[in-house]
Coordinates of C-alpha atoms in Angstrom, one line a residue:
X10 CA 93.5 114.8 81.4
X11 CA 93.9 114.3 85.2
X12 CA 95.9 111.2 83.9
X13 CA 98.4 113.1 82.1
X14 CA 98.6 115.5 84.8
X15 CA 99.1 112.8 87.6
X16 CA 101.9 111.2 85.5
X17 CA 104.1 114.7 84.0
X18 CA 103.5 116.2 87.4
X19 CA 105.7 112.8 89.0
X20 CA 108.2 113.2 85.8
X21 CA 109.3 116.8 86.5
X22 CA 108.6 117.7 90.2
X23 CA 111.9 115.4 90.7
X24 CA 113.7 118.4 88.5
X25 CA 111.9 121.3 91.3
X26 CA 109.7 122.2 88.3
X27 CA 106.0 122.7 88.6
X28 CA 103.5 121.3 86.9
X29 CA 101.9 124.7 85.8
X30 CA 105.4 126.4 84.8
X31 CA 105.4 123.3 82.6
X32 CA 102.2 124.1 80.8
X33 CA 102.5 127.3 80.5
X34 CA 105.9 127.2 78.7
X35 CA 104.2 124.8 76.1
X36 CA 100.9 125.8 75.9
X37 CA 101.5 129.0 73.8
X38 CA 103.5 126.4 71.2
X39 CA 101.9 123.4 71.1
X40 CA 98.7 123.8 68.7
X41 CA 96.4 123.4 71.4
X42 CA 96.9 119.4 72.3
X43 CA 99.3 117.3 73.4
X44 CA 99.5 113.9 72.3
X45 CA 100.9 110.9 75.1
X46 CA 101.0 107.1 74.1
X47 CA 102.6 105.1 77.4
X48 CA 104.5 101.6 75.6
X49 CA 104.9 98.7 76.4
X50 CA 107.9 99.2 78.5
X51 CA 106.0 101.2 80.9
X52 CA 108.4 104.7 79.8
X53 CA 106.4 107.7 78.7
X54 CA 107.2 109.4 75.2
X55 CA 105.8 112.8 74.9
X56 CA 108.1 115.0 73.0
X57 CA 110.0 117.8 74.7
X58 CA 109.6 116.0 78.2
X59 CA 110.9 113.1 78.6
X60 CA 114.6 112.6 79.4
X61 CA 117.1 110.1 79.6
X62 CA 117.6 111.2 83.1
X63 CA 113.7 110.7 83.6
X64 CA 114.2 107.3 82.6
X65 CA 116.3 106.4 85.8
X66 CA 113.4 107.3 88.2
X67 CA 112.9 103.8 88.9
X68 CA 110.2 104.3 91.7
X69 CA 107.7 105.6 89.0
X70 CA 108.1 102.4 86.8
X71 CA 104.8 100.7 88.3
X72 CA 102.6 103.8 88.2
X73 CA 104.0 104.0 84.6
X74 CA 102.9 100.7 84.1
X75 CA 99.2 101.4 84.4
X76 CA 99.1 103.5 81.7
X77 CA 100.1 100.4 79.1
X78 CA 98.1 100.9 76.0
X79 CA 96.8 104.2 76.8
X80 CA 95.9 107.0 74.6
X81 CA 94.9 110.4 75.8
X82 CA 93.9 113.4 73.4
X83 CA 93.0 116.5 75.6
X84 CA 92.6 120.2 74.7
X85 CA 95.2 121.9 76.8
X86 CA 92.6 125.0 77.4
X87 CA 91.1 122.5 80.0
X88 CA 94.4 121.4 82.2
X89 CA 94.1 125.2 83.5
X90 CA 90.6 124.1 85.1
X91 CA 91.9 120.7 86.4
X92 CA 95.0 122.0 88.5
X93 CA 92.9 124.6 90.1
X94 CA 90.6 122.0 91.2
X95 CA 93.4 119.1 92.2
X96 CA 96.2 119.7 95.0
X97 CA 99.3 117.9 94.9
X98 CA 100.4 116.5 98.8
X99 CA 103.3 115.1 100.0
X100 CA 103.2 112.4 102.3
X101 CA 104.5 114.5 105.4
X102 CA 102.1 117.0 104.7
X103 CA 99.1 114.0 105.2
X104 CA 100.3 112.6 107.9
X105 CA 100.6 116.0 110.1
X106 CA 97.2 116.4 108.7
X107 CA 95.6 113.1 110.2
X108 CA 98.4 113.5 113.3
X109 CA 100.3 110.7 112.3
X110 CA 97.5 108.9 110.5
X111 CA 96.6 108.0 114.3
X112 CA 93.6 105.9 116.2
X113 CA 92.1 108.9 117.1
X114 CA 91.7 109.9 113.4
X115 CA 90.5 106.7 111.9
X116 CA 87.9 106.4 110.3
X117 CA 87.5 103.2 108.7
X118 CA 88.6 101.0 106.2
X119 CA 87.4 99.8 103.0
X120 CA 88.4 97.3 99.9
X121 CA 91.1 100.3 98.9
X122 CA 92.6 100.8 102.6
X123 CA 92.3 102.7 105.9
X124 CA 90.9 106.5 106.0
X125 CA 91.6 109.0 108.4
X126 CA 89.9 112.0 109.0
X127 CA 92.0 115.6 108.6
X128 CA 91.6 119.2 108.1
X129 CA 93.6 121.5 105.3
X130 CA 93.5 125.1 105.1
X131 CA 95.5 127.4 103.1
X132 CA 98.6 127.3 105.7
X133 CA 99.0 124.1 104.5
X134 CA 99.0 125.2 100.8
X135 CA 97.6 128.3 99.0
X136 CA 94.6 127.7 97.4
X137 CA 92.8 125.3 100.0
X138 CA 89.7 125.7 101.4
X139 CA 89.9 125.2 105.4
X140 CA 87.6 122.4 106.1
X141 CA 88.0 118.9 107.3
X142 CA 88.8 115.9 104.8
X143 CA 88.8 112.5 104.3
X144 CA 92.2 110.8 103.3
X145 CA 92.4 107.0 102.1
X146 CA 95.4 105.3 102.2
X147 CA 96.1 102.7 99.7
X148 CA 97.3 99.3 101.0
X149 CA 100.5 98.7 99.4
X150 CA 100.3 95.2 98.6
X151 CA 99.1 94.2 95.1
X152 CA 99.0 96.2 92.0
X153 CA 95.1 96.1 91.9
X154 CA 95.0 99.2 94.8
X155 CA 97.0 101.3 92.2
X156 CA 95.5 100.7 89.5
X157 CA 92.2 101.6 91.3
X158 CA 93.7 104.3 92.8
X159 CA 95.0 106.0 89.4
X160 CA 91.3 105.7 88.1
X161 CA 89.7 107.9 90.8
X162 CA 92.5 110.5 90.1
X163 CA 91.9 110.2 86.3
X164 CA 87.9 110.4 87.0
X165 CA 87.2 113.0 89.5
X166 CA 90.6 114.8 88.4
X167 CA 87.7 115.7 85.3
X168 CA 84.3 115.2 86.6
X169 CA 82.8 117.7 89.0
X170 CA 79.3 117.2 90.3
X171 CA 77.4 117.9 93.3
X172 CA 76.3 114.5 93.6
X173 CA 80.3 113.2 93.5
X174 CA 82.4 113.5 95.9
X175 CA 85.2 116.3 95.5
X176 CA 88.8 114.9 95.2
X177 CA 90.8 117.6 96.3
X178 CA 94.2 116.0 95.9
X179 CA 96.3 113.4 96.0
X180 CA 99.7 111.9 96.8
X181 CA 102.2 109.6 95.0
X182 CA 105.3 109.6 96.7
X183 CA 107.4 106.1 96.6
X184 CA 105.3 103.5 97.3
X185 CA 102.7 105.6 99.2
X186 CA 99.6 105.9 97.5
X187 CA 96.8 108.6 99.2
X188 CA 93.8 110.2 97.8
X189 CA 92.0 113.1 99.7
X190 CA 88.7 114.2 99.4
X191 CA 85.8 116.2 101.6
X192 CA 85.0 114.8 104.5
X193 CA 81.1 113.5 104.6
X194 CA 79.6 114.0 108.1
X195 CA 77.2 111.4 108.5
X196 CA 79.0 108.4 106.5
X197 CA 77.7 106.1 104.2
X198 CA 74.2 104.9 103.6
X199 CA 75.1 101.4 104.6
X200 CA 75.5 102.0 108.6
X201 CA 71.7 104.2 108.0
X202 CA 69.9 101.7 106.1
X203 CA 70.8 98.7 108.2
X204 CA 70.4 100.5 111.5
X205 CA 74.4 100.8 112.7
X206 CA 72.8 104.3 114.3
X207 CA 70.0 102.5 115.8
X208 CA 66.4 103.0 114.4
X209 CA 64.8 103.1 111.3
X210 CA 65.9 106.2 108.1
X211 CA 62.8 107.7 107.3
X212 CA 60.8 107.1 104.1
X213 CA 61.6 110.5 102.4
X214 CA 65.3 110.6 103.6
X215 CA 65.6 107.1 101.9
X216 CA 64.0 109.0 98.5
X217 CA 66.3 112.0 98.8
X218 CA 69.4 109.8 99.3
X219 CA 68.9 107.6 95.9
X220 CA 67.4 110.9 93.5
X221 CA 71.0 112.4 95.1
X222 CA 72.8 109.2 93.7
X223 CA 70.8 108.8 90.7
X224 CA 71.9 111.8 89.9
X225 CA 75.0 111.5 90.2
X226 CA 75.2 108.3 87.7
X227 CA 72.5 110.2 85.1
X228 CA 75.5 112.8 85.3
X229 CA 78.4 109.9 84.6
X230 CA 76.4 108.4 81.7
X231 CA 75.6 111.6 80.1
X232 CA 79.4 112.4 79.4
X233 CA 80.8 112.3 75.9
X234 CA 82.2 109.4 76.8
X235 CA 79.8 107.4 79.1
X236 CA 81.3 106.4 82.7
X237 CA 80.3 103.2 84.2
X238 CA 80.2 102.9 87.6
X239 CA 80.6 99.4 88.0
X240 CA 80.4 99.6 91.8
X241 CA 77.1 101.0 93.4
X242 CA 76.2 99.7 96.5
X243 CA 75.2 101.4 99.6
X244 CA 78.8 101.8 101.3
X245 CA 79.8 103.7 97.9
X246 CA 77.4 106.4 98.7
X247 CA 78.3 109.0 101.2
X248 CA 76.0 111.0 103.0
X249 CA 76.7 115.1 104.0
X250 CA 75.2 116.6 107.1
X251 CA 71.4 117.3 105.2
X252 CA 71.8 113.7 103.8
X253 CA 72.8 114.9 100.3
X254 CA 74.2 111.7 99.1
X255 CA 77.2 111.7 97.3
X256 CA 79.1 109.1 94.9
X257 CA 82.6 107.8 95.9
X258 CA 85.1 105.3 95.3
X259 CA 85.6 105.1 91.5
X260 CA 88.2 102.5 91.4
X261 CA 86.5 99.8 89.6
X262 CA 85.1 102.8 86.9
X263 CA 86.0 102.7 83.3
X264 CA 85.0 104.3 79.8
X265 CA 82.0 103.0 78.6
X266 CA 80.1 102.3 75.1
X267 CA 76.9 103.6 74.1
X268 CA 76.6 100.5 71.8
X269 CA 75.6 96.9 73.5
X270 CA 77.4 95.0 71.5
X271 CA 80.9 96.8 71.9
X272 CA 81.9 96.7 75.6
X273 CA 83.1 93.7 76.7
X274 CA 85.1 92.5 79.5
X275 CA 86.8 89.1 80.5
X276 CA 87.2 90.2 84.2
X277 CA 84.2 90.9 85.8
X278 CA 84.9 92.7 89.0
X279 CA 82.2 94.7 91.7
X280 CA 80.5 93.5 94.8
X281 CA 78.5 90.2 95.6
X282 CA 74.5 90.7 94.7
X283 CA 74.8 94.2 93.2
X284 CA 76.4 93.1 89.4
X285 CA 74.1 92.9 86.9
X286 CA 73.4 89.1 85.4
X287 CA 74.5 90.0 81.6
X288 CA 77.7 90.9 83.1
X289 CA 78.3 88.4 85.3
X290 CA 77.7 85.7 82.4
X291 CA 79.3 87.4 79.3
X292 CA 80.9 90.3 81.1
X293 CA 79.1 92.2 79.0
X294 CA 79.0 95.9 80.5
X295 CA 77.6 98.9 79.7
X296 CA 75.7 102.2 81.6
X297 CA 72.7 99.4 81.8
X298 CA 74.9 97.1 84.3
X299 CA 74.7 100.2 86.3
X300 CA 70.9 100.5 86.3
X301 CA 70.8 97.0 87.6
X302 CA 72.8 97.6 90.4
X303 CA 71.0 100.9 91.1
X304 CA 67.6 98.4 91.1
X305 CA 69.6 96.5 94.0
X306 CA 70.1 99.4 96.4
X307 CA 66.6 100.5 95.5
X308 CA 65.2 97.8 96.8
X309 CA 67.2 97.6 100.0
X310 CA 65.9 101.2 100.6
X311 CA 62.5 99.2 100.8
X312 CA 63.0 96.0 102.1
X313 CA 66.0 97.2 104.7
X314 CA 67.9 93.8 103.6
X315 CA 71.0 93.8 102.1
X316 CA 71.5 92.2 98.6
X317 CA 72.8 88.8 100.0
X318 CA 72.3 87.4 103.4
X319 CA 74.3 84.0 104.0
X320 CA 72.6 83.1 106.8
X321 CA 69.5 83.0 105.3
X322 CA 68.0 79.9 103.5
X323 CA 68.7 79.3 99.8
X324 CA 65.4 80.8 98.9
X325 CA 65.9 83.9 100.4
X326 CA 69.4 84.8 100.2
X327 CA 69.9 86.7 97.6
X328 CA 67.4 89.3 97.7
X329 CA 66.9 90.3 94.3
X330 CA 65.6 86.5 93.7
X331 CA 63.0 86.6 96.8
X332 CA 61.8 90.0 96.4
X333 CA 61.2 91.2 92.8
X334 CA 58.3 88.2 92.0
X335 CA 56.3 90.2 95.0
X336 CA 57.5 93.8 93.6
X337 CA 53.9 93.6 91.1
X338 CA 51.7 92.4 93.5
X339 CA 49.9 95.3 95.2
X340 CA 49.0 92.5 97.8
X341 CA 52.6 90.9 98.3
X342 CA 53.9 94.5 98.5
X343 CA 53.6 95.1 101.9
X344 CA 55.2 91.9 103.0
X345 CA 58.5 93.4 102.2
X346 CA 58.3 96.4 103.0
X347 CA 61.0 97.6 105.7
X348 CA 58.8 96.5 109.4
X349 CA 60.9 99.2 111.3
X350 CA 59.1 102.1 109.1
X351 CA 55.6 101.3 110.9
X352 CA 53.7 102.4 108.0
X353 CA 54.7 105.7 108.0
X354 CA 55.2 106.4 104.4
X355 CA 53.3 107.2 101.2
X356 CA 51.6 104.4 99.6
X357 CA 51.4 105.7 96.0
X358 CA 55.7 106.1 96.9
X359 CA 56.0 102.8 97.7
X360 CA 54.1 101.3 94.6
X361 CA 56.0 103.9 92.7
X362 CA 59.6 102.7 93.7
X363 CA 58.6 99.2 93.6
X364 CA 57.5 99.7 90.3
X365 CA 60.6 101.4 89.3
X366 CA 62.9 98.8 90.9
X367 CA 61.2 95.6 89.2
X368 CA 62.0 97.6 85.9
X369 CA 65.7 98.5 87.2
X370 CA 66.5 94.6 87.6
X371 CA 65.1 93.6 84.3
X372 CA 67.2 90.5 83.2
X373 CA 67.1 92.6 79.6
X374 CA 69.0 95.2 79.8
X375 CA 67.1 97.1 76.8
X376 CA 64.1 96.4 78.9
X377 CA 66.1 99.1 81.6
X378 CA 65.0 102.6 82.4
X379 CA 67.5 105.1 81.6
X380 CA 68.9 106.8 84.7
X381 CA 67.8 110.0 83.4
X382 CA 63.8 108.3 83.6
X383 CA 64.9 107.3 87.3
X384 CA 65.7 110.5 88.2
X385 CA 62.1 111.9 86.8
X386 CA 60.8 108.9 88.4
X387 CA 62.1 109.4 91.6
X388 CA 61.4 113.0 92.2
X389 CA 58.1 113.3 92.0
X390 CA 57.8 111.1 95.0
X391 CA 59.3 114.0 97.4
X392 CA 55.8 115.4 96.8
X393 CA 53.8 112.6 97.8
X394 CA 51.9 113.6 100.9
X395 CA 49.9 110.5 102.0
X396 CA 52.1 109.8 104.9
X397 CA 50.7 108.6 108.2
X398 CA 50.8 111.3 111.0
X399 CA 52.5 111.0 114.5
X400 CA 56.0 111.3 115.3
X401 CA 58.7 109.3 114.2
X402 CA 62.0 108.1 115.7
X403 CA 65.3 108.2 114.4
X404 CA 68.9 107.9 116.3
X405 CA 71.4 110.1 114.6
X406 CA 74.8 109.7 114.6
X407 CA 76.2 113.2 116.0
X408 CA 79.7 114.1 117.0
X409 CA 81.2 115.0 120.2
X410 CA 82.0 118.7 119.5
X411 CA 78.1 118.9 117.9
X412 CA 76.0 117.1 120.8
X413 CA 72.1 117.1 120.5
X414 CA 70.9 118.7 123.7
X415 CA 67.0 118.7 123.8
X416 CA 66.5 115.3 123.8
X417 CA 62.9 114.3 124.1
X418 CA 61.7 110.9 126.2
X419 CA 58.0 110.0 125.3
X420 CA 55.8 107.5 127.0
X421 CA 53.3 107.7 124.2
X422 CA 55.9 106.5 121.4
X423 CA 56.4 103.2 120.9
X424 CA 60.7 103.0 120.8
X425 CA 62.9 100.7 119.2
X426 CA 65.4 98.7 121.1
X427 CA 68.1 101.0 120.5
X428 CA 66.2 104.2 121.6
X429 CA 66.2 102.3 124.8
X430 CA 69.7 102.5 124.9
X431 CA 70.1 106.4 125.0
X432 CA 67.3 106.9 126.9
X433 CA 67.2 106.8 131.0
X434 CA 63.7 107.4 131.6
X435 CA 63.6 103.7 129.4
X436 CA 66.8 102.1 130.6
X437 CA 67.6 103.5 133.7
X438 CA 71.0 104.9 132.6
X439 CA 72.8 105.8 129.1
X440 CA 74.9 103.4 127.9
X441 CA 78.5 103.5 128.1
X442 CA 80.9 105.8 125.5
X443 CA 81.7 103.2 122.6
X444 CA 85.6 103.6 122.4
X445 CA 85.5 105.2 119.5
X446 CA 84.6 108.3 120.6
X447 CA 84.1 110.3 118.0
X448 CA 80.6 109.8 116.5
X449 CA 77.8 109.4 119.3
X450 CA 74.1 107.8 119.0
X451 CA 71.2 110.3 120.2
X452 CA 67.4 110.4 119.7
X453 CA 65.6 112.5 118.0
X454 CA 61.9 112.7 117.8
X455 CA 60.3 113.9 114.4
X456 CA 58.0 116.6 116.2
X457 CA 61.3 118.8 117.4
X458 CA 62.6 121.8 116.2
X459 CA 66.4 119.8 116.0
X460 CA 64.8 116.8 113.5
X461 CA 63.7 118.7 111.1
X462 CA 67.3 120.7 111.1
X463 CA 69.2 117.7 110.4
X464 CA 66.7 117.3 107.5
X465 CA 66.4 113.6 108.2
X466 CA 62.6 113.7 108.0
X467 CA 59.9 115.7 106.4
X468 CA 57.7 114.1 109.0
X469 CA 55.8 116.3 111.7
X470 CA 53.2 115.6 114.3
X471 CA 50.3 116.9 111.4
X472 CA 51.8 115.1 109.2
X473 CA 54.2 115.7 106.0
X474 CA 55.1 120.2 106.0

């Protein structure tokens, strides 16, 4: 629906009519759905709405395109539901939002294009929330960034789910391309899990992080019309300020097939060491592709290494290859298992994952777990209570405006490198302000007041609360 939405909102806002005013001259006469086929010359026919002076709006002509072969059938009683949900930005308006998309702002930059960091409120336009977002800019070369960028409009235009990340709006003005979304205080679980921050995530924050993302593919498979993800890796999911994880970037998504044998693809697109095998031979893709690359990230969450490591020799590059064969072998096990965690995590979890991960990456995909059994897998595994006590260290990523002031230095805890770094009693000095200036490292110690707050642990000195 979003789609149609995206596409009749750039036909008639040219004319200075909304989108809504639209709708709700037609719903009353149309019999409750509206039918839009897109040909093959990239011009909409929908009856009623399309002009020959629509025609001439030549700047629409590649979003247009997109849309070749398309067929969308949506009860109207739902568009209601959508536009409350999806804002509608001009370009000016984002970039007095992010100051000018400046330095200061920036954020980072992915496959899909630079993001900047904002805040909206209802000055801005009536409806909005005040709280700070996210926008991503699309690079304008290429027609692959658009067509990516439509499919997150068309997806999380529809799909709402604590465990995705809330698009709020978006913009499509000339060639400019923008989505904006939350904003996700601590980032993605790439910079945790491979120690950008310093220090190693805890055991149960590394649970609570995938059962948040499991959930939020269970919830994509589970629609009418499964979604596959096609893209799950650890710099897809995005972690709040309690490390609720969140799913984003659904470029590469698409409609999926509950049947095997009917979904088929002759591009095969996704990340390096994360696509499962049966797609990467036969392009052969379904909600199961997704389980594989779910068993990636699940065992990066134990291993800390990521899914392919160049530098490393053949045998254990790709880490799907070197570490399942040990996944079984209650003696093997422990060889893999992330160093910087120092034992301090539940045994019984640790079988229990590895278990579920050798499953996950199954070369048969029948032989898959469901997500829905990962979930139910996975949660139980909060509870497990045969942790080691003693206090563990972890250096969060704060911000400037939210410093962490009762910072602990411990001559009885053994530190990691980079706790060195933030600590004078260690080092003799703090380190000098990286020049971005906006996110901070600090140490926290498991036995204080503040770890617990940031819910990055359920480690205390006694052991697991």
């Amino acid at each position: 629906m979003a789609g149609f939405l995206v596409l009749l909102n750039q036909l008639i806002c040219k004319f200075g009519t909304s989108v809504r005013d639209i709708l709700e001259d037609v719903y009353p006469v149309v019999a409750g759905r509206i039918f839009i086929v897109i040909p093959r010359d990239g011009l909409p026919s929908c009856p009623g709405a399309v002009t020959e002076e629509m025609r001439k709006l030549t700047e629409l002509r590649r979003m247009l395109y997109t849309f070749l072969h398309v067929i969308a059938t949506h009860d109207l009683s739902s568009v209601f539901l959508i536009l409350k949900n999806i804002h509608i930005f001009t370009y000016e308006e984002l970039k007095t939002i992010t100051q000018g998309f400046s330095k200061h702002n920036y954020l980072g930059e992915g496959g899909f294009g630079e993001v900047y960091k904002g805040f909206v409120d209802d000055s801005l336009k009536p409806g909005l929330k005040a709280q700070p977002v996210a926008v991503k800019a699309l690079k304008q070369e290429g027609g692959q960034g658009h067509r990516e960028w439509l499919a997150e409009v068309i997806i999380l235009g529809q799909l709402k789910h604590p465990h995705l990340v809330n698009l709020i709006g978006y913009c499509c003005e000339n060639d400019h391309r923008l989505l904006v979304y939350e904003y996700m205080e601590r980032g993605n679980l790439e910079d945790h899990l491979f120690q950008k921050y310093g220090g190693a995530l805890p055991w149960l924050t590394r649970v609570k992080i995938l059962l948040g993302a499991a959930k939020g593919l269970d919830f994509l498979h589970k629609e009418e019309k499964p979604v596959i993800y096609r893209d799950f890796k650890p710099s897809n999911i995005l972690l709040s300020s309690d490390y609720s994880s969140k799913l984003s970037d659904f470029g590469l998504a698409t409609d999926g097939s509950e049947a095997d044998d009917l979904n088929f693809t002759k591009s095969v697109m996704g990340t390096e060491g994360y696509a499962a095998p049966e797609y990467i031979s036969a392009g052969h893709l379904t909600t199961m592709s997704d389980v594989f690359s779910f068993g990636v990230v699940l065992l990066e969450m134990l291993t800390a290494r990521k899914a392919v490591e160049k530098y490393r020799s053949q045998r254990g590059r790709k880490l799907v290859e070197w570490a399942r064969p040990m996944l079984k072998d209650p003696n093997k096990l422990e060889q893999i298992i992330d160093p910087t965690l120092e034992g301090r995590y539940s045994f019984e979890g640790i079988r229990k994952a590895a278990e579920l991960a050798y499953q996950c990456l199954s070369h048969n995909p029948k032989s898959r777990p469901t997500m829905t059994t990962v979930v139910k897998t996975l949660e139980p595994i909060l509870d497990l209570k045969d942790i080691q006590n003693g206090p563990f260290v972890y250096i969060v990523q704060v911000s400037d405006s939210n410093e962490v002031r009762d910072i602990k230095c411990k001559d009885d805890v053994k530190v990691v490198k980079e706790e060195a770094k933030v600590c004078p009693k260690h080092q003799g000095g703090r380190k000098k302000r990286r020049k971005n200036k906006a996110m901070k490292s600090r140490t926290v110690y498991s036995d204080t007041t503040l770890y617990k707050s940031l819910g990055t642990s359920l480690y205390t000195q006694g052991g697991v609360e």
